Every structure is written in structure tokens, then in C-alpha cells.
Coordinates of C-alpha atoms and ligand atoms in Angstrom, one line a residue:
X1 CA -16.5 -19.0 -47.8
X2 CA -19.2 -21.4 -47.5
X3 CA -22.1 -21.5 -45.5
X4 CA -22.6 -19.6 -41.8
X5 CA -21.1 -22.5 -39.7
X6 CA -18.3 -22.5 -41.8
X7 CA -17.9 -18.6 -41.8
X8 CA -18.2 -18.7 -37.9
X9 CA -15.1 -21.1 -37.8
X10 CA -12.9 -19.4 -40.4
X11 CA -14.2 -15.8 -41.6
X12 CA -11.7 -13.3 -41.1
X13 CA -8.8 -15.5 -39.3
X14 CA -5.5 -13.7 -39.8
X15 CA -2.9 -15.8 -41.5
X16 CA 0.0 -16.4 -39.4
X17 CA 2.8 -16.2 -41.5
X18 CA 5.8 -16.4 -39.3
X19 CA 4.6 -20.1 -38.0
X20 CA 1.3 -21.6 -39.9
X21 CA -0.5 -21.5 -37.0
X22 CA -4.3 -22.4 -37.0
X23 CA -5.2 -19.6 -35.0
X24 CA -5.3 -15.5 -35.4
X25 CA -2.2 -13.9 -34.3
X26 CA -2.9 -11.4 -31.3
X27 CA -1.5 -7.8 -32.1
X28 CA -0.9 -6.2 -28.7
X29 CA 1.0 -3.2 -30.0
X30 CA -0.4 0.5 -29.8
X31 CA 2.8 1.9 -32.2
X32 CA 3.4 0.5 -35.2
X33 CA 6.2 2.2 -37.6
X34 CA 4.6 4.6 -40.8
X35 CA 7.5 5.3 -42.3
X36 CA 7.0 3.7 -45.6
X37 CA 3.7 2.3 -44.9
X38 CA 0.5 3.5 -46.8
X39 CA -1.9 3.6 -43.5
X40 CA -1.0 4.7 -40.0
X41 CA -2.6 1.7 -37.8
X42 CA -3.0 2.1 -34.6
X43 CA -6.4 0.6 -31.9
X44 CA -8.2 3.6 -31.9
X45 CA -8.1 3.9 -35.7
X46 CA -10.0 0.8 -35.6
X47 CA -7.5 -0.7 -38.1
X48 CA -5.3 -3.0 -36.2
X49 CA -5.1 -7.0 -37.3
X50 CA -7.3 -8.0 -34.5
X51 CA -9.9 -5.4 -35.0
X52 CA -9.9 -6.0 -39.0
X53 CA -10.7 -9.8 -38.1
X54 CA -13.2 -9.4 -35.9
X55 CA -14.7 -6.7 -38.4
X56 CA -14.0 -9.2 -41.3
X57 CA -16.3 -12.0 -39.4
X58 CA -19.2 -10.0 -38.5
X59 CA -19.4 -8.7 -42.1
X60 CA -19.2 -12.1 -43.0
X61 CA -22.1 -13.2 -41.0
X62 CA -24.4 -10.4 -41.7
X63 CA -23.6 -10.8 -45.1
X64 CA -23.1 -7.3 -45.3
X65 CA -19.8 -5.2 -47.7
X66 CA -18.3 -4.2 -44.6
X67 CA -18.1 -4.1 -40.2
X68 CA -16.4 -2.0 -37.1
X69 CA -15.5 -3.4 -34.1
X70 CA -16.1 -1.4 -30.6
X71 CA -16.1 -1.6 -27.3
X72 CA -19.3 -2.0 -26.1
X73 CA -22.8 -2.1 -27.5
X74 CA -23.8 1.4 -26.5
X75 CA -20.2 2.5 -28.0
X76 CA -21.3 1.4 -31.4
X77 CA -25.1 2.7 -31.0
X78 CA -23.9 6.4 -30.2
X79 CA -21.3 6.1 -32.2
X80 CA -23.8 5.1 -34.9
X81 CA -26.7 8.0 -34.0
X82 CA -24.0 10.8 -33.8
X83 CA -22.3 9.9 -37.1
X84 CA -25.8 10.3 -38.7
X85 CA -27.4 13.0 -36.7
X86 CA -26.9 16.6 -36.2
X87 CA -28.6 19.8 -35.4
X88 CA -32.2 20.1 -36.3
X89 CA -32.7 16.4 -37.5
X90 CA -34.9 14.3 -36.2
X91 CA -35.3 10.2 -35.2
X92 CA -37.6 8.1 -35.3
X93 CA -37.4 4.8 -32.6
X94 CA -39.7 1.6 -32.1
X95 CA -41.3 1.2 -29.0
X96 CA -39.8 -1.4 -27.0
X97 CA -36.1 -0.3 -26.9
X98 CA -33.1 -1.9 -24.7
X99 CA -33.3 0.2 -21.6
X100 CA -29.7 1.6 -22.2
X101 CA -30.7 2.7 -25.8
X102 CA -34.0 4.5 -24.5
X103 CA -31.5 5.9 -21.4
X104 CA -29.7 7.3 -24.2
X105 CA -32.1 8.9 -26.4
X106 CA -33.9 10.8 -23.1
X107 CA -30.6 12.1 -21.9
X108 CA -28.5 12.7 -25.1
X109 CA -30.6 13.6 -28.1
X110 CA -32.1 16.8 -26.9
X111 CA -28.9 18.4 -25.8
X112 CA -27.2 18.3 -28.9
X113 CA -30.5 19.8 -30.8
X114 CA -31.6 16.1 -32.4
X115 CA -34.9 15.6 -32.5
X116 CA -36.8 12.2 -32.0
X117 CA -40.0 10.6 -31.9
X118 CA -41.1 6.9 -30.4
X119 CA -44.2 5.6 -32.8
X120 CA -46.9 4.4 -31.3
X121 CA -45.9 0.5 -31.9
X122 CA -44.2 -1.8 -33.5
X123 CA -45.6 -1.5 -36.8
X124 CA -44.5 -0.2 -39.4
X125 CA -47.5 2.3 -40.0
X126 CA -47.0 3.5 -36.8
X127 CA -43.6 3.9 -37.7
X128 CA -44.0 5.4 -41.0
X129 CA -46.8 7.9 -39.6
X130 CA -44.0 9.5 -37.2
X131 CA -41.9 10.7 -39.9
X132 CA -41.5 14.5 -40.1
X133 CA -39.7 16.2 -42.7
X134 CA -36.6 16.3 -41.3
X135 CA -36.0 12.5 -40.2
X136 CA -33.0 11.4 -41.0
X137 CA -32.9 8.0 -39.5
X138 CA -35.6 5.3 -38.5
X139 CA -34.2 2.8 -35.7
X140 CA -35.7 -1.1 -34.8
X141 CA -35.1 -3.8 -32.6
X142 CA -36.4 -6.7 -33.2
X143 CA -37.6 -9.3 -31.0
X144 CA -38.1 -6.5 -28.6
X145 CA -37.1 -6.4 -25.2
X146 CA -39.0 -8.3 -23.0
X147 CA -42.0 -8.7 -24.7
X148 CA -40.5 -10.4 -27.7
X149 CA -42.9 -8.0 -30.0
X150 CA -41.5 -8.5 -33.4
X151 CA -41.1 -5.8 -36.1
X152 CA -41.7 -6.3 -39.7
X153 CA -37.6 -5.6 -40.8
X154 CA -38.8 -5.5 -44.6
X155 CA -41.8 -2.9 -44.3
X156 CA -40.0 -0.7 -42.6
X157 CA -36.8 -0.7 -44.6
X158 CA -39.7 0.0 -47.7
X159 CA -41.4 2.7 -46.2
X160 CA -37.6 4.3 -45.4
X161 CA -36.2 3.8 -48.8
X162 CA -39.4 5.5 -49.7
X163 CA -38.9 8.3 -48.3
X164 CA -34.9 8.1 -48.6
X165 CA -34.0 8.0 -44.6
X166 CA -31.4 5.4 -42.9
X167 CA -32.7 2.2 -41.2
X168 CA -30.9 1.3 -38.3
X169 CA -31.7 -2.4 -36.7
X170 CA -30.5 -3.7 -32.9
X171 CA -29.7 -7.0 -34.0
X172 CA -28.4 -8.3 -30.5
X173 CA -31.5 -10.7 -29.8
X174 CA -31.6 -12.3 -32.9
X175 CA -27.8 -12.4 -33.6
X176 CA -26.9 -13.0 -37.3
X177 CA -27.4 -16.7 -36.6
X178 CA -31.4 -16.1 -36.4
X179 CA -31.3 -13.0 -38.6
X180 CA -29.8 -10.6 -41.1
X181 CA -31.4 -7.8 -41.6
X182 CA -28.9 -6.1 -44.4
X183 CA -30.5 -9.1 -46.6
X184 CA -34.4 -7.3 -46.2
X185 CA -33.2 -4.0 -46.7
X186 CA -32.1 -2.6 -43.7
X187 CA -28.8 -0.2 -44.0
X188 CA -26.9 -0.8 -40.6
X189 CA -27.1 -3.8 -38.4
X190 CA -25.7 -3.1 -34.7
X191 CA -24.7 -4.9 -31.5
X192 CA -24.1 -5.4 -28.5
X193 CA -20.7 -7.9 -28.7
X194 CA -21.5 -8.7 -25.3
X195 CA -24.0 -11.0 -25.3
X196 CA -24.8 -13.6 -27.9
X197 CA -21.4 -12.8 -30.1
X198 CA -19.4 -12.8 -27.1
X199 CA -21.4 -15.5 -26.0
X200 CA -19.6 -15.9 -22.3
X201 CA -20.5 -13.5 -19.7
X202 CA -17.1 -12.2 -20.0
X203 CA -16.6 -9.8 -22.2
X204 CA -18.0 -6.3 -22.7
X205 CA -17.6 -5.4 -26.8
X206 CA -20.3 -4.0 -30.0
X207 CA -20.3 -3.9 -33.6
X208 CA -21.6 -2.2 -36.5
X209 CA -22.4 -3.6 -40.4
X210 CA -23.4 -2.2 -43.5
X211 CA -22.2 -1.4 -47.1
X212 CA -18.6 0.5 -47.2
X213 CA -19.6 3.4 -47.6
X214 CA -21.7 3.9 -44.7
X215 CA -19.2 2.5 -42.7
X216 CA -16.4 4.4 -43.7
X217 CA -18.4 7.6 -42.1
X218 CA -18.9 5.7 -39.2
X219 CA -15.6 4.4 -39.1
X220 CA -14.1 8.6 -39.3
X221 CA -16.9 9.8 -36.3
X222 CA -15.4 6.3 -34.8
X223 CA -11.9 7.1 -34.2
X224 CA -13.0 11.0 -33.1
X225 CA -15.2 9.1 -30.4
X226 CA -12.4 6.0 -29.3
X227 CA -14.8 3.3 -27.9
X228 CA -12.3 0.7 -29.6
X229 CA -11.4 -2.2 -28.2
X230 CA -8.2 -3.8 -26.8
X231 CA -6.5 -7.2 -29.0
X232 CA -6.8 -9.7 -26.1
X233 CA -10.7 -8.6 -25.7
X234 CA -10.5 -8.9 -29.7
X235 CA -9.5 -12.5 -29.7
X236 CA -11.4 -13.7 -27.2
X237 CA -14.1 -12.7 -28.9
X238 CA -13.1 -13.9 -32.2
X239 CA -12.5 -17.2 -30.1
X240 CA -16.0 -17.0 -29.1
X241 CA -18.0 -16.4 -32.6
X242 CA -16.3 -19.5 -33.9
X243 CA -18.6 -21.2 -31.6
X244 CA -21.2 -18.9 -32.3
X245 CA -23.6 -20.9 -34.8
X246 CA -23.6 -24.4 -32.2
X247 CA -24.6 -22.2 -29.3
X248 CA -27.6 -20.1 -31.2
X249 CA -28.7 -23.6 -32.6
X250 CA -29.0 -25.1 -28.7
X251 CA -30.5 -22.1 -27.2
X252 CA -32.8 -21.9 -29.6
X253 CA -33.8 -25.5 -29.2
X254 CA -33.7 -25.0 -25.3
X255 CA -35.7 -21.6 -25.7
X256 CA -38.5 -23.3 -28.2
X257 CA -38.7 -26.5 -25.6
X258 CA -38.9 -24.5 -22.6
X259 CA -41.7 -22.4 -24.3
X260 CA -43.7 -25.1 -25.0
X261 CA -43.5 -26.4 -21.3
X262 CA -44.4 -23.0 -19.8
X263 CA -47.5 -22.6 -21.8
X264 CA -48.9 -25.8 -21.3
X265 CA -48.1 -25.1 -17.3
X266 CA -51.8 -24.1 -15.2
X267 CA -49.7 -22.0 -13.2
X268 CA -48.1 -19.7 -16.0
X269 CA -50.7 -16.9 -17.7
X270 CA -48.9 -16.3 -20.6
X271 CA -45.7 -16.7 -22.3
X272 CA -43.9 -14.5 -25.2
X273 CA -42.2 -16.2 -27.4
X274 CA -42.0 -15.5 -31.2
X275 CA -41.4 -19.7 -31.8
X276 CA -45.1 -20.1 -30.5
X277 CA -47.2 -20.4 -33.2
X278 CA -50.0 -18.2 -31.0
X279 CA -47.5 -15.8 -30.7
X280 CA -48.9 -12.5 -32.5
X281 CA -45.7 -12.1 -34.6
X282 CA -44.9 -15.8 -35.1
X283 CA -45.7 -15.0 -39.4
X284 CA -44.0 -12.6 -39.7
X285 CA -40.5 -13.8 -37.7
X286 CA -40.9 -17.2 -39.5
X287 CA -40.4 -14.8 -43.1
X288 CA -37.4 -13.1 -41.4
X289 CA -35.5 -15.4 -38.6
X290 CA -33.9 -18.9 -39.4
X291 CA -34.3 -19.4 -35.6
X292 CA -36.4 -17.8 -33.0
X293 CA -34.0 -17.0 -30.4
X294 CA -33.2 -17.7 -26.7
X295 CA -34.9 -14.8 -25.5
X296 CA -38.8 -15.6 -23.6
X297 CA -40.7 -13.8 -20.8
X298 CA -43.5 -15.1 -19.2
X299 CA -46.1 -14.4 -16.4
X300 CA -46.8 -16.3 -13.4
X301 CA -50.5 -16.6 -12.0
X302 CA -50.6 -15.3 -8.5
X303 CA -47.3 -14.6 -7.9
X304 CA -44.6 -11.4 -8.8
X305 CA -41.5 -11.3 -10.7
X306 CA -39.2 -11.3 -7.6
X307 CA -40.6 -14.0 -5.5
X308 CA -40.8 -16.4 -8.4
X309 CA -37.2 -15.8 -8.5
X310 CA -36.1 -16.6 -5.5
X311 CA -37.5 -19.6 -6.0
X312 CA -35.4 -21.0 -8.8
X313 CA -32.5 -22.8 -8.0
X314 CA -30.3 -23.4 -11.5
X315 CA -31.5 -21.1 -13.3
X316 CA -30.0 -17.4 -11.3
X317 CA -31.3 -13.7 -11.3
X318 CA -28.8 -12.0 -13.2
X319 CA -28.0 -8.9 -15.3
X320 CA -27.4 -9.2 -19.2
X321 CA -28.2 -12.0 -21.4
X322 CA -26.8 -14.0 -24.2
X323 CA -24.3 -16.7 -22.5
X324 CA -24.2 -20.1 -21.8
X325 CA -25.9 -20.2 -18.6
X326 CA -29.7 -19.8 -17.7
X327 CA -30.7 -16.3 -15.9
X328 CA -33.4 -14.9 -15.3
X329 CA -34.8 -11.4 -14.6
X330 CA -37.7 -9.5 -13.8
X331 CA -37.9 -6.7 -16.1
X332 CA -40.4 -4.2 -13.6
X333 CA -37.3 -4.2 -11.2
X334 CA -34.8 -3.5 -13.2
X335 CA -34.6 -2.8 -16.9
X336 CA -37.6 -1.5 -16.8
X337 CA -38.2 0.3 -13.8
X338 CA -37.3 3.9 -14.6
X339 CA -40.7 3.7 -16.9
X340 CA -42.4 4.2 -13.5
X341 CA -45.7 2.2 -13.0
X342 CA -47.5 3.8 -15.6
X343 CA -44.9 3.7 -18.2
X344 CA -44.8 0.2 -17.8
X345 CA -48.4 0.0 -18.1
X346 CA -48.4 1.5 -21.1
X347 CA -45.5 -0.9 -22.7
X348 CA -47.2 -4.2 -21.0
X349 CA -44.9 -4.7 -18.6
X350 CA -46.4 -5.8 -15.6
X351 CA -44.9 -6.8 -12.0
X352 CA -45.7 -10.7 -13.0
X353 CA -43.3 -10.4 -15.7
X354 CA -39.8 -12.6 -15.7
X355 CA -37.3 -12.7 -18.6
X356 CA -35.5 -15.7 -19.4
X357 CA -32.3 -15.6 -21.2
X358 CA -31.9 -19.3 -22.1
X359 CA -28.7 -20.9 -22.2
X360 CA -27.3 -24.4 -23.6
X361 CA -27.4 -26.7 -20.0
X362 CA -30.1 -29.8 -20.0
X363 CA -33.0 -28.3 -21.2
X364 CA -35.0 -31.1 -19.0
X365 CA -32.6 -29.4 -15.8
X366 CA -34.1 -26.7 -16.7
X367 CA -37.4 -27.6 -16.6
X368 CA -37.0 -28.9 -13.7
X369 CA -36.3 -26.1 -12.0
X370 CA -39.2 -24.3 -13.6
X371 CA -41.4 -26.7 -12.0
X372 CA -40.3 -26.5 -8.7
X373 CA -40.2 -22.9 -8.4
X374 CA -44.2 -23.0 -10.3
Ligands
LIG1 C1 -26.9 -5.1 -23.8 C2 -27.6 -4.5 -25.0 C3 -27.1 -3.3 -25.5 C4 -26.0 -2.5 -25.0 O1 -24.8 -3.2 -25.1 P1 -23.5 -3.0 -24.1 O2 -22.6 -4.0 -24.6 O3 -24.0 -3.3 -22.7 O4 -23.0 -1.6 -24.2 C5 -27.8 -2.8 -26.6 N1 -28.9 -3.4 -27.2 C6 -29.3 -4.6 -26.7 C7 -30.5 -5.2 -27.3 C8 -28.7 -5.2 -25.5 O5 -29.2 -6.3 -25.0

């Protein structure tokens, strides 16, 4: 199939054989006839034309046997965590989780008798040294959110497969443009659809990759749970990830430019960016990313997250991440602020904090409008 631009454009594209078109026929239909056929299809099966493409694409680009399709990012984690976990078994997490993942855990896990731990860091000693007997699964994100901490994919997925547990990896930051984690050993890859994939601000979707087998189980707790998702969603965004691999490569150039600029700015203390060679996990990403992201945060000498905010102009506070536009957001106010102050002490998160999700406008607009607002 060729290399990733080339899988982006035409993985998984359903042949339309009633008129040659170029693009994938949308299946709208929730009732298909069975009699005769081998496989009842139907959405919430996850095995209509439009979910199989979308499926077929991901698996493509994560270079992994096999993909689901779902409808949202926190449809495929739980979907992902429930498939593997049951009474008496216990988790271990990174520190440094999306806030809807660690919402998740504290409210969820308990109640149905699973057990978890968060290790101490990022590392993966830390990580390693919270495994009990009964672990079943070890779950990473990586670059972490907002600090843009990264986790060493490989070491982990060693010191699992040593002690024969699942690795689970939050690809959403990265995307499979920047990274692929099934290639250093990790056993699922999931995401949320909704940012970098979907790529627009418009659509709400996840996925989930790994070999067939693994994904077969999560396909059967899939359909019991039914967060699929609907054909027109599907196509826009198949539409989408054909564009996937120009976007990642301009956001990362935008990111790695507007990096640069902020740390060499007197007013800005620090900035976190895995691109910057200073950057305490710059080796190790440069081993497993082809591009460092669009992802930064950065603080601002003498002044909090929220009135550096209001002064931008272009570049808007605003909820989510992964499209084509600049936003920005201050991660003490609102991802982060059910830690409370200490917990965000403890994780380095301080009120000087602001995220930028970096998009693919002028990048010397966008500087700009740094500048002003510094
Ligand atoms: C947004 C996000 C999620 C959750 O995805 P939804 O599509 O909002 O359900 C999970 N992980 C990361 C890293 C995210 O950014």
C-alpha cells in the first residue's frame, strides 16, 4: 500500500462497484437482509462498510493486524478497560492522564471491584515498581497532557511482556503520523477520533488497534457496550484522515517554530515541548516519534493563564485540541482543575500554565499574536 501519505489517501476506501466512483460509498442503512448471508451486519455490530473502512485505515496507519471504530474517544477507552478487566484485577496508569481518562478511573474502576494504581512518574521504573500480582493491564499516554512529559513506549512494553500483562497506549497526541506504538511493543493503541484523526472541530469519534485477536475480544464487549458510530460521521471522518499526514506535517512545523520563538521570548519562563532539544525527554521521543507534535504549553513571567488569554486575539481559548485552528487553554482552569491546588502542585501544573493546541494558519500570524499578548 505504500508509504503513510499514500495509506492516508487510499487505505481502506470501499470500492464502489455500481459506478467506479473515487470515493467510499456511504452505507446509511441499520437492516440489512441475513437470509443467505454468512454475517448479520448491522452499526452496532461494528461491521457495516463504513465502519470496516474507517477500521481498515487506522490499522493501516498504526501498522497494526487489525482496528474498531467508535464513537468517541472515551467509548473506545472504557470499552478497552472493561473488555480487559474484571473483579479483583488491578491497573496500573502513568501519571499525567487526559482529565476524562483519570475522571474515569476515580469514578468507575472501584465500583466494579478493579483495582488501580497511578506510579509515581513517567518512568518506566516507576511504572514497573507498581505492579502487584494481580495487574492485568499497564496504560501510557505519551506526550502527556499538558506537560508534554514523554514516556519511554519500548521500556514499558519490556517490563510488561516480562511480566506477561497488556500495554495499553493513548495515542491521540502523537497520532500515528508522529508515532506507532504497536511497532515498539505496545499491544493496543487507542484514540480519541476527535481530534487529530478527525482533524476538524467537528466531529466527536475514537478508535482502537492491535493484533486480531485482541481485537476480536474488544470487538464482542464492543457491541454489548454500543458506542458505535453513525455512516455520515464515518465518512467524514474517513474524508478527514485522507488529509491526515499534510496537516500533522504543518502543525508540527508550526508547533516546532512557535517553540523556538517562545523560548527565546524574556517574557516566557519556560516552555514544554518534546521538539526542544532541552526538553528532558527530547532523546527519547527523537527514538520513538517521526514528528513531535502540535501539542506545547508554556509559562508566562508575571502573568496567569487566564489573563494571558484574553489577551490573544487569533489564536482563541477553546476546549479540545487537534484541528486546524490555533486554541489555547489554561489547563489550572479547566482540565485540570478538579486536581485542586495541591494536586496540581504535585503534577506541575501551575496557574501560569497555558496549552497551545497548534494549528496549520501562518505560523508568523501566529507569532504575532504571541507577541502582542507577551
Ligand atoms: C479528547 C481526548 C480523549 C477523549 O476523547 P473523546 O473523543 O472526547 O471521548 C482521550 N484521550 C485524549 C488524550 C484526549 O485528548
Amino acid at each position: 500500500m505504500g508509504k503513510i501519505p499514500t495509506r492516508c489517501v487510499h487505505a481502506g476506501t470501499i470500492h464502489d462497484d455500481l459506478k467506479k466512483g473515487i470515493n467510499s460509498p456511504i452505507y446509511t442503512s441499520t437492516s440489512f437482509e441475513f437470509i443467505d448471508q454468512d454475517d448479520t451486519v448491522y452499526p452496532r455490530y461494528l461491521n457495516t462498510p463504513n465502519e470496516k473502512a474507517v477500521a481498515e485505515k487506522i490499522a493501516s496507519l498504526e501498522e497494526s493486524e487489525s482496528a474498531l471504530v467508535f464513537s468517541s474517544g472515551m467509548a473506545a477507552i472504557s470499552t478497552v478497560l472493561f473488555t480487559f478487566l474484571g473483579k479483583g484485577d488491578h491497573v496500573v496508569f502513568q501519571q499525567g492522564l487526559y482529565g476524562g481518562t483519570s475522571h474515569f478511573l476515580n469514578r468507575e474502576l472501584n465500583r466494579f471491584g478493579i483495582e488501580f494504581s497511578i506510579a509515581a512518574s513517567q518512568s518506566a521504573e516507576d511504572i514497573g515498581a507498581s505492579i502487584r500480582e494481580n495487574t492485568k493491564l499497564i496504560y501510557i499516554e505519551t506526550p502527556s497532557n499538558p506537560l508534554l512529559n514523554i514516556t519511554d513506549i519500548k521500556a514499558v512494553a519490556e517490563v510488561a511482556i516480562d511480566s506477561g500483562i497488556l500495554t495499553v497506549i493513548d495515542n491521540t497526541f502523537a497520532s500515528p503520523v508522529n508515532q506507532q506504538p504497536c511497532k515498539h511493543g505496545i499491544d493496543i493503541v487507542v484514540h480519541s477520533a476527535t481530534k487529530y484523526l478527525g482533524g476538524h472541530s467537528d466531529i466527536l469519534a475514537g478508535a482502537v488497534a492491535g493484533s486480531k485477536e485482541l481485537i476480536r475480544q474488544i470487538h464482542e464487549t464492543g457491541l454489548n457496550f454500543g458506542g458505535s458510530m453513525n455512516a455520515i460521521t464515518l465518512y467524514l471522518l474517513e474524508r478527514s484522515m485522507k488529509t491526515l499526514h499534510v496537516r500533522v506535517a504543518r502543525i508540527n512545523e508550526n508547533a516546532m517554530q512557535l517553540a523556538l520563538f517562545l523560548e527565546a521570548h524574556p517574557n516566557v519562563k519556560q516552555v514544554n515541548y518534546p521538539g526542544l532539544p532541552g526538553h528532558p525527554g527530547h532523546d527519547i521521543a527523537k527514538i520513538q516519534m517521526s514528528g513531535f507534535g502540535g501539542m506545547l504549553s508554556f509559562e508566562v513571567n508575571g502573568q496567569d493563564g487566564i489573563s494571558f488569554q484574553k489577551r490573544l486575539k487569533l489564536i482563541k481559548p477553546s476546549m479540545s485540541l487537534g484541528g486546524l485552528e490555533t486554541i489555547c487553554s489554561s489547563p489550572a482552569h479547566t482540565s485540570h482543575r478538579h486536581l485542586g491546588a495541591e494536586g496540581r502542585k504535585s503534577e506541575g501544573i501551575s496557574e501560569e500554565l497555558v496549552r497551545l493546541s497548534v494549528g496549520i494558519e501562518d505560523v508568523e500570524d501566529l507569532k504575532s499574536d504571541l507577541e502582542q499578548a507577551l
